[in-house]
Every structure is written in structure tokens, then in C-alpha cells.
Tab-separated table of C-alpha atoms in Angstrom:
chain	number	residue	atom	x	y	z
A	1192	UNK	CA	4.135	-15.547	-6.598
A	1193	UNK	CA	6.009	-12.523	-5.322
A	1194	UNK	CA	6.524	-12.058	-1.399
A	1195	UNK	CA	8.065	-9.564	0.726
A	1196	UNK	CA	8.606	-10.319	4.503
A	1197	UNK	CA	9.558	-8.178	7.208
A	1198	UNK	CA	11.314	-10.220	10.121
A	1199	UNK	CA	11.133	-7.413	12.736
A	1200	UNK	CA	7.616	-6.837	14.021
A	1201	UNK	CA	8.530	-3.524	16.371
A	1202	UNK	CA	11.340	-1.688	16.913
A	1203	UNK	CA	12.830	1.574	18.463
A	1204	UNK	CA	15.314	4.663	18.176
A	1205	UNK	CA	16.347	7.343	20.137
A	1206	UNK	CA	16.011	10.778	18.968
A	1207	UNK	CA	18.739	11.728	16.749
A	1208	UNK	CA	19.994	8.086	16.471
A	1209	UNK	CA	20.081	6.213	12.948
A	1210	UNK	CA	17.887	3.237	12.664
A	1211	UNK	CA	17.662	0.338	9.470
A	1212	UNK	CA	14.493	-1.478	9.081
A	1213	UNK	CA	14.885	-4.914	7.118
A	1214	UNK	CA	13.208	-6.479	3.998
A	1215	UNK	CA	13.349	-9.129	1.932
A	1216	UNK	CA	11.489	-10.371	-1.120
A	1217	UNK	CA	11.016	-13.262	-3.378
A	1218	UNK	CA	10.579	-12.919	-7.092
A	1219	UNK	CA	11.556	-14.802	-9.789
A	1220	UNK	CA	11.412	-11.351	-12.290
A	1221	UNK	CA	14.568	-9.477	-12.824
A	1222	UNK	CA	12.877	-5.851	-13.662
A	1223	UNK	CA	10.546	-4.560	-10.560
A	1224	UNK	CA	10.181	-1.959	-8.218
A	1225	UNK	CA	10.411	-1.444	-4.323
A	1226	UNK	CA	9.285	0.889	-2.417
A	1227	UNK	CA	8.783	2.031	1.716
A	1228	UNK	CA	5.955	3.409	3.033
A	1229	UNK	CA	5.120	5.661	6.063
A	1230	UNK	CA	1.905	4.661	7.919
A	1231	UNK	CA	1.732	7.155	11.137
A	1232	UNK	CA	-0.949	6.436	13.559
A	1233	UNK	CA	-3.214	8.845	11.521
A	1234	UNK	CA	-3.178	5.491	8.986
A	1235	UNK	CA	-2.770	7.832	6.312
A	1236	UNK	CA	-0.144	5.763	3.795
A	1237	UNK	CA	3.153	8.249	2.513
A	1238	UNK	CA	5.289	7.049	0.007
A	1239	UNK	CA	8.693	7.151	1.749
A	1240	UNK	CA	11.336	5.881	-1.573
A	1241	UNK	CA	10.995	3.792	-4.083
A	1242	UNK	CA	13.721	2.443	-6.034
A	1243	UNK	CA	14.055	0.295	-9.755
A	1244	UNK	CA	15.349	-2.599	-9.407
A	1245	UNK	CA	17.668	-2.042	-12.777
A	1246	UNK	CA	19.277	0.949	-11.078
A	1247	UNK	CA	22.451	0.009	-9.272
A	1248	UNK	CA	22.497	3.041	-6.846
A	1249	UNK	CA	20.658	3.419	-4.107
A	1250	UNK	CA	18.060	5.774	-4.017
A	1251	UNK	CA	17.930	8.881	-1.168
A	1252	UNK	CA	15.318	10.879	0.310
A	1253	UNK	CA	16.658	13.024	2.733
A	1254	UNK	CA	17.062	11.491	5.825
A	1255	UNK	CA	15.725	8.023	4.521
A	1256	UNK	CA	17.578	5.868	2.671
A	1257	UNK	CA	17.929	2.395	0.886
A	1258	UNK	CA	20.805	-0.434	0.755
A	1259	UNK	CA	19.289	-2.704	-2.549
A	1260	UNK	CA	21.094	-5.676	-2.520
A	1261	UNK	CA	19.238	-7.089	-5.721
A	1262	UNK	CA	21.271	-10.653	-5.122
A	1263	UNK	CA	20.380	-11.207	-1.793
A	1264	UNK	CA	16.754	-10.039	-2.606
A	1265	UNK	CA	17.280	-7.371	0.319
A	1266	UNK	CA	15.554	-3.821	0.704
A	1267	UNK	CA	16.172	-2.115	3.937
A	1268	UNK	CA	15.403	1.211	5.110
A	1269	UNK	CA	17.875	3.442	7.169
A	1270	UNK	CA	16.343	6.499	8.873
A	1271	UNK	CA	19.119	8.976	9.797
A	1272	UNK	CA	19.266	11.455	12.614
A	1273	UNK	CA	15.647	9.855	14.155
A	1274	UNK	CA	12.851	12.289	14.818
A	1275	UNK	CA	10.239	12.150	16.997
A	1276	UNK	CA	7.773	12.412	13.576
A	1277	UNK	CA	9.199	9.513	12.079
A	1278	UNK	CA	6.773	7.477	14.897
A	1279	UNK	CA	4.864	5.113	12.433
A	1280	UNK	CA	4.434	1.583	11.075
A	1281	UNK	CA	6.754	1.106	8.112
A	1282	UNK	CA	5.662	-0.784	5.267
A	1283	UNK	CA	7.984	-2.492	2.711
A	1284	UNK	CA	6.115	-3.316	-0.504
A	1285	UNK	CA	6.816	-4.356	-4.247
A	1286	UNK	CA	5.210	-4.371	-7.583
A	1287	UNK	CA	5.723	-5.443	-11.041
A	1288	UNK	CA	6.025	-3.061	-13.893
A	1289	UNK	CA	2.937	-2.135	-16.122
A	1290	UNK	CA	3.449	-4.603	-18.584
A	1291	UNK	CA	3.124	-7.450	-16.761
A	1292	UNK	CA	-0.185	-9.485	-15.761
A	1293	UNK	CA	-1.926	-7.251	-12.697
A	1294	UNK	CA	1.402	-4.593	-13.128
A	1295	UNK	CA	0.374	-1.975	-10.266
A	1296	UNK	CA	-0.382	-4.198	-7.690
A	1297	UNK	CA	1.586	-3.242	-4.502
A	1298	UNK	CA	2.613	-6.371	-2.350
A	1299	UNK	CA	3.166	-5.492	1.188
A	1300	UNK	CA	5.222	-6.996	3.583
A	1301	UNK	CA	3.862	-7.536	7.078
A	1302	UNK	CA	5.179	-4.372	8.653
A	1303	UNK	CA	7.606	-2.905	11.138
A	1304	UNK	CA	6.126	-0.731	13.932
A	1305	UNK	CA	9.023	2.095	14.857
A	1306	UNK	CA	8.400	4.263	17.652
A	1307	UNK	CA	11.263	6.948	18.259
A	1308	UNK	CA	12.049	8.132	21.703
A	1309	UNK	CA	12.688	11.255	23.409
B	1148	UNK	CA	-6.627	19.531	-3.208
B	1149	UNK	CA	-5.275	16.407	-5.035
B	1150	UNK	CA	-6.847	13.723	-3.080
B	1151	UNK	CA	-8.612	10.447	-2.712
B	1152	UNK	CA	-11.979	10.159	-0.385
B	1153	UNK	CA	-13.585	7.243	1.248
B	1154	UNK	CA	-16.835	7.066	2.832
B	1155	UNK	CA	-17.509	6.417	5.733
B	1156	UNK	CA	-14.784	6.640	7.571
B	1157	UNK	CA	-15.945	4.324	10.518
B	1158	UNK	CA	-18.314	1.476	10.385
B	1159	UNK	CA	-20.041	-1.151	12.381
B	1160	UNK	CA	-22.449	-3.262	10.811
B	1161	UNK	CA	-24.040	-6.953	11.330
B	1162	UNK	CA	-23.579	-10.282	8.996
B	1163	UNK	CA	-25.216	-10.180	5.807
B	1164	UNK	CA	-26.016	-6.474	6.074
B	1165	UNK	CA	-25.306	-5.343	2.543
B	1166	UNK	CA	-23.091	-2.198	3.114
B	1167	UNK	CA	-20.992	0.097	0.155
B	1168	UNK	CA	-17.613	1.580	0.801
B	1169	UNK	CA	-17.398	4.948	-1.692
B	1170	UNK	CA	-14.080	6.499	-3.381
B	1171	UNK	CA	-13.588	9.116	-5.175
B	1172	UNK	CA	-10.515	10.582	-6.460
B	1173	UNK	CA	-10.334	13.800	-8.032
B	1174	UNK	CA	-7.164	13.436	-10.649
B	1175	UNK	CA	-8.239	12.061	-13.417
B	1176	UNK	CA	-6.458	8.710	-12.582
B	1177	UNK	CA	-6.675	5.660	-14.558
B	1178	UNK	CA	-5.557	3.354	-11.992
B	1179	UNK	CA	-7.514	2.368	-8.689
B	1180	UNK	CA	-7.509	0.235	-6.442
B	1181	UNK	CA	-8.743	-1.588	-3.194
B	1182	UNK	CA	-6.698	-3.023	-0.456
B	1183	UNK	CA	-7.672	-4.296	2.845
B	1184	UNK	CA	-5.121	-3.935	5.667
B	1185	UNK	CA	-4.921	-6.438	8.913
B	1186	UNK	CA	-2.766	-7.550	11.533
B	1187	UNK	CA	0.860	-9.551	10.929
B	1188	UNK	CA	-0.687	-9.343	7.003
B	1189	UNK	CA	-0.047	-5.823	5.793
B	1190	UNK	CA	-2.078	-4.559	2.729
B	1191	UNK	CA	-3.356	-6.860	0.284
B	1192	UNK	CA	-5.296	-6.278	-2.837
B	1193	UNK	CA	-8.988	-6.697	-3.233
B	1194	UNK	CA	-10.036	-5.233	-6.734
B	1195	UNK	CA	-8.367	-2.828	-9.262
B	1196	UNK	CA	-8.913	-1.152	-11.907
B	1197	UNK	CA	-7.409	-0.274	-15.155
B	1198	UNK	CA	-10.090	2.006	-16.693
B	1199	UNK	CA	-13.587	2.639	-16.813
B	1200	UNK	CA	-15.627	-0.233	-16.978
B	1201	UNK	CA	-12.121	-2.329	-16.764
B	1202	UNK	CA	-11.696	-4.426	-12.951
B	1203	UNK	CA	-9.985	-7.791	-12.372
B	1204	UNK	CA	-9.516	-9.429	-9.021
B	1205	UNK	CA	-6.436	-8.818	-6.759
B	1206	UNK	CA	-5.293	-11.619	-4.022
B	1207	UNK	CA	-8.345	-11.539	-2.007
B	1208	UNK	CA	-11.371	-10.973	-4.277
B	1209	UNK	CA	-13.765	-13.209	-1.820
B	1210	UNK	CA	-17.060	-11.502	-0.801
B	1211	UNK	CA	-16.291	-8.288	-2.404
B	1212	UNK	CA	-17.704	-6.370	-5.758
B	1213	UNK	CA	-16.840	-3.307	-7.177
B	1214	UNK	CA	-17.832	-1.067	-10.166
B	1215	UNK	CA	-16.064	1.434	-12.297
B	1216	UNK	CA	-18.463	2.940	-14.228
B	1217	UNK	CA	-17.050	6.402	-13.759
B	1218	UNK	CA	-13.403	7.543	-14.121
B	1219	UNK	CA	-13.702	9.307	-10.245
B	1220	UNK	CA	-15.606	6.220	-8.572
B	1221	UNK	CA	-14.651	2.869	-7.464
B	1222	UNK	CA	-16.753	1.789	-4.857
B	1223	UNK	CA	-16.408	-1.427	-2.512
B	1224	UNK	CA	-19.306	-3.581	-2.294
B	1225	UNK	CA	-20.013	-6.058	0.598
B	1226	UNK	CA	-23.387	-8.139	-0.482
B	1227	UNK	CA	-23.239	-10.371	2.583
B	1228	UNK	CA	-20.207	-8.582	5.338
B	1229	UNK	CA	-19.082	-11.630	7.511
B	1230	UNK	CA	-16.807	-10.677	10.805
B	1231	UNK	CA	-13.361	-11.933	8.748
B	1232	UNK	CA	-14.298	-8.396	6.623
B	1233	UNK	CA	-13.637	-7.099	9.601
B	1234	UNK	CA	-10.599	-4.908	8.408
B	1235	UNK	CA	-8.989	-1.692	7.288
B	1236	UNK	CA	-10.081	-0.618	3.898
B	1237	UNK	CA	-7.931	1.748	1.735
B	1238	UNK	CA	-8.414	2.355	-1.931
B	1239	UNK	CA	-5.647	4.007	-3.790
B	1240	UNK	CA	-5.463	5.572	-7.189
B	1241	UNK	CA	-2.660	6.394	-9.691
B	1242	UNK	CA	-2.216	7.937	-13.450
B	1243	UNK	CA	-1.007	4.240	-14.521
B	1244	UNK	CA	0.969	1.635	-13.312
B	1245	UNK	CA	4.760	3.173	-13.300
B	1246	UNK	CA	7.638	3.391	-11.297
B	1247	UNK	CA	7.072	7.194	-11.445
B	1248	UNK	CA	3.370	7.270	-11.261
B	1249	UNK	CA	2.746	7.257	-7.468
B	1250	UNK	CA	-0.368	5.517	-6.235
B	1251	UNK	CA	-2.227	7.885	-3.717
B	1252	UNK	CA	-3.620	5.948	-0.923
B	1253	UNK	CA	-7.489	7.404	0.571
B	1254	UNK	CA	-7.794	8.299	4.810
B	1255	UNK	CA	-9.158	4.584	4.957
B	1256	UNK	CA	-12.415	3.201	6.184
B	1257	UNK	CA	-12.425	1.265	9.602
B	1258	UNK	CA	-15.102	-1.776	9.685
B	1259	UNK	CA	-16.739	-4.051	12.303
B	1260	UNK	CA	-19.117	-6.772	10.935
B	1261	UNK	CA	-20.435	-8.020	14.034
């Protein structure tokens, strides 16, 4: 069974500053996806990035992104130039593609609270 | 609007009061979902749904129901609520099950079982 941890329960920025938020996951299947989402205290869940796990690069948003490191089973998040908006509980989650059994489902890992300062 | 909608927003409720958790997207999504949110756990998946009249059990199926008998509707069903359903409810919907095909998460529905 697939699992995704997140080792760093809460952390914090200053305004401006750059910030990486960790995950790892466990899978024994070689074509997946990743993805980060955004949960501010509204609890409303945003779709951050999302990357393939066949694609080499790392995938950009912006200010947000990703450093894959498909051997090591890594997926962290780097938030550039902080903002006081970016405030939230950060979820790192995976899923399998469509073809296989229960393809869709999101795994989550446990979460990383981030709270920028002024 | 593009959006998914949960009702009620808030809850508190005693054991073994029967209670229904509604969504409702408005997309035309094949895909949806229910996932239950809780301390040091993250989300994890309750129900989904491929199609109409299509559902299969996610990681924690226990004590829940759902239906699909409409392409809009996927409610959450609690026959007997015990306080470990005490959670954060959030169903989610998508066109299919892509990399591309972004799964839209509802506002989420708070619940007490007391």
C-alpha cells in the first residue's frame, strides 16, 4: 500500500523569505502522480502543483515549486519570496493513474502547518 | 460558478442519530468522492465513485453509505454516527481520474457526534 509522510508537523517563514516543505512516499509503482495542496484556514483545499512521476523536470507554478527526486521517493515543496497569503496547512498527496485498481484516490500525507510572518 | 456544495456546513449530533451529508457538484463530473480529514492523519478516503450507480469503498469505508443515483449527487450517509465520526468531511469531484483532470474539493462539513 502506498504512503506519503510528512516529517515536519509546523513550520515558519518570514515574509519574503523562501521556505521547502518535505515529503516522502512509498510505492512500489513506477508511473504515478504527486501533487501539493493549499489548505488555508478557510479549509477550502487548492491544488498547488502536481507533477508525473515519468517527467524528469520539475514542475513550476509561480512562486511554488517542486524538487522530484523519483529515487529517493522525495517530493518537496519550495515557496519562494513568502507571502503573508501563503498562511495554510500544506498537504502532500499521491495517486495512481486511472487504470489501476481505485486510480483517483488521493493519499494524503499527514500535513505541514506553515504560518508566514510579518 | 463551477463548484462543489456540501450540506450542512456545521453539525452536532448524538450516537446513533441517523444524519445525511449532501453534495452536489454542478460539472458534469464522473468522478466523486468522500474523504474525511483529522488530526496527524490528513485526508483519507471514505467512498468514491466512478459513475452513476458505480461506488466502491476507499480506506475507511466503516459506518458510512453512500448513493450515486444521480450524476450531481453523492451523498454521505451515517446510519448509526459514533463520536470517532467525529471529523472533517470533504467530498471532491473530477471529470475522471487523470493527471490533468483536477479533483475539486467541496467547503467541507464540520461534525460532532456527541
Amino acid at each position: 500500500a502506498q504512503t506519503v509522510t510528512q516529517s515536519q508537523p509546523e513550520m515558519s517563514v518570514q515574509e519574503a523569505e523562501t521556505v521547502t516543505l518535505s515529503c516522502t512516499y512509498d510505492t512500489s509503482e513506477n508511473n504515478y502522480y504527486l501533487f501539493w495542496y493549499k489548505q488555508p484556514p478557510s479549509r477550502q483545499m487548492i491544488l498547488v502543483i502536481r507533477q508525473e512521476a515519468y517527467k524528469q523536470q520539475n514542475a513550476t507554478e509561480n512562486r511554488f515549486s517542486v524538487n522530484f527526486q523519483k529515487a529517493a521517493k522525495s517530493f518537496s515543496l519550495k515557496i519562494s519570496d513568502s507571502q503573508l497569503g501563503d498562511t495554510a496547512m500544506y498537504f502532500c498527496a499521491f495517486m495512481k493513474p486511472s487504470f489501476y485498481n481505485q486510480g483517483g484516490k488521493l493519499i494524503f500525507g499527514q500535513g505541514t502547518e506553515l504560518s508566514v510572518k510579518p | 460558478e463551477a463548484q462543489v456544495t456540501q450540506n450542512p456546513r456545521y453539525l452536532i449530533t448524538v450516537t446513533g442519530k441517523k444524519l445525511t451529508v449532501t453534495c452536489s457538484q454542478n460539472m458534469n463530473h464522473e468522478y466523486m468522492s468522500w474523504y474525511r480529514q483529522d488530526p496527524g492523519l490528513g485526508l483519507r478516503q471514505i467512498y468514491y465513485s466512478m459513475n452513476v450507480e458505480v461506488t466502491d469503498k476507499g480506506d475507511v469505508p466503516e459506518g458510512y453509505k453512500v448513493s450515486r443515483k444521480e450524476k450531481r449527487n453523492f451523498p454521505l450517509i451515517l446510519e448509526s454516527p459514533s463520536p470517532n465520526q467525529t471529523s472533517l468531511y470533504f467530498c471532491a469531484s473530477s471529470p475522471g481520474t487523470g493527471f490533468r483532470e483536477t479533483q475539486y474539493f467541496g467547503p467541507g462539513t464540520r461534525l460532532l457526534v456527541l
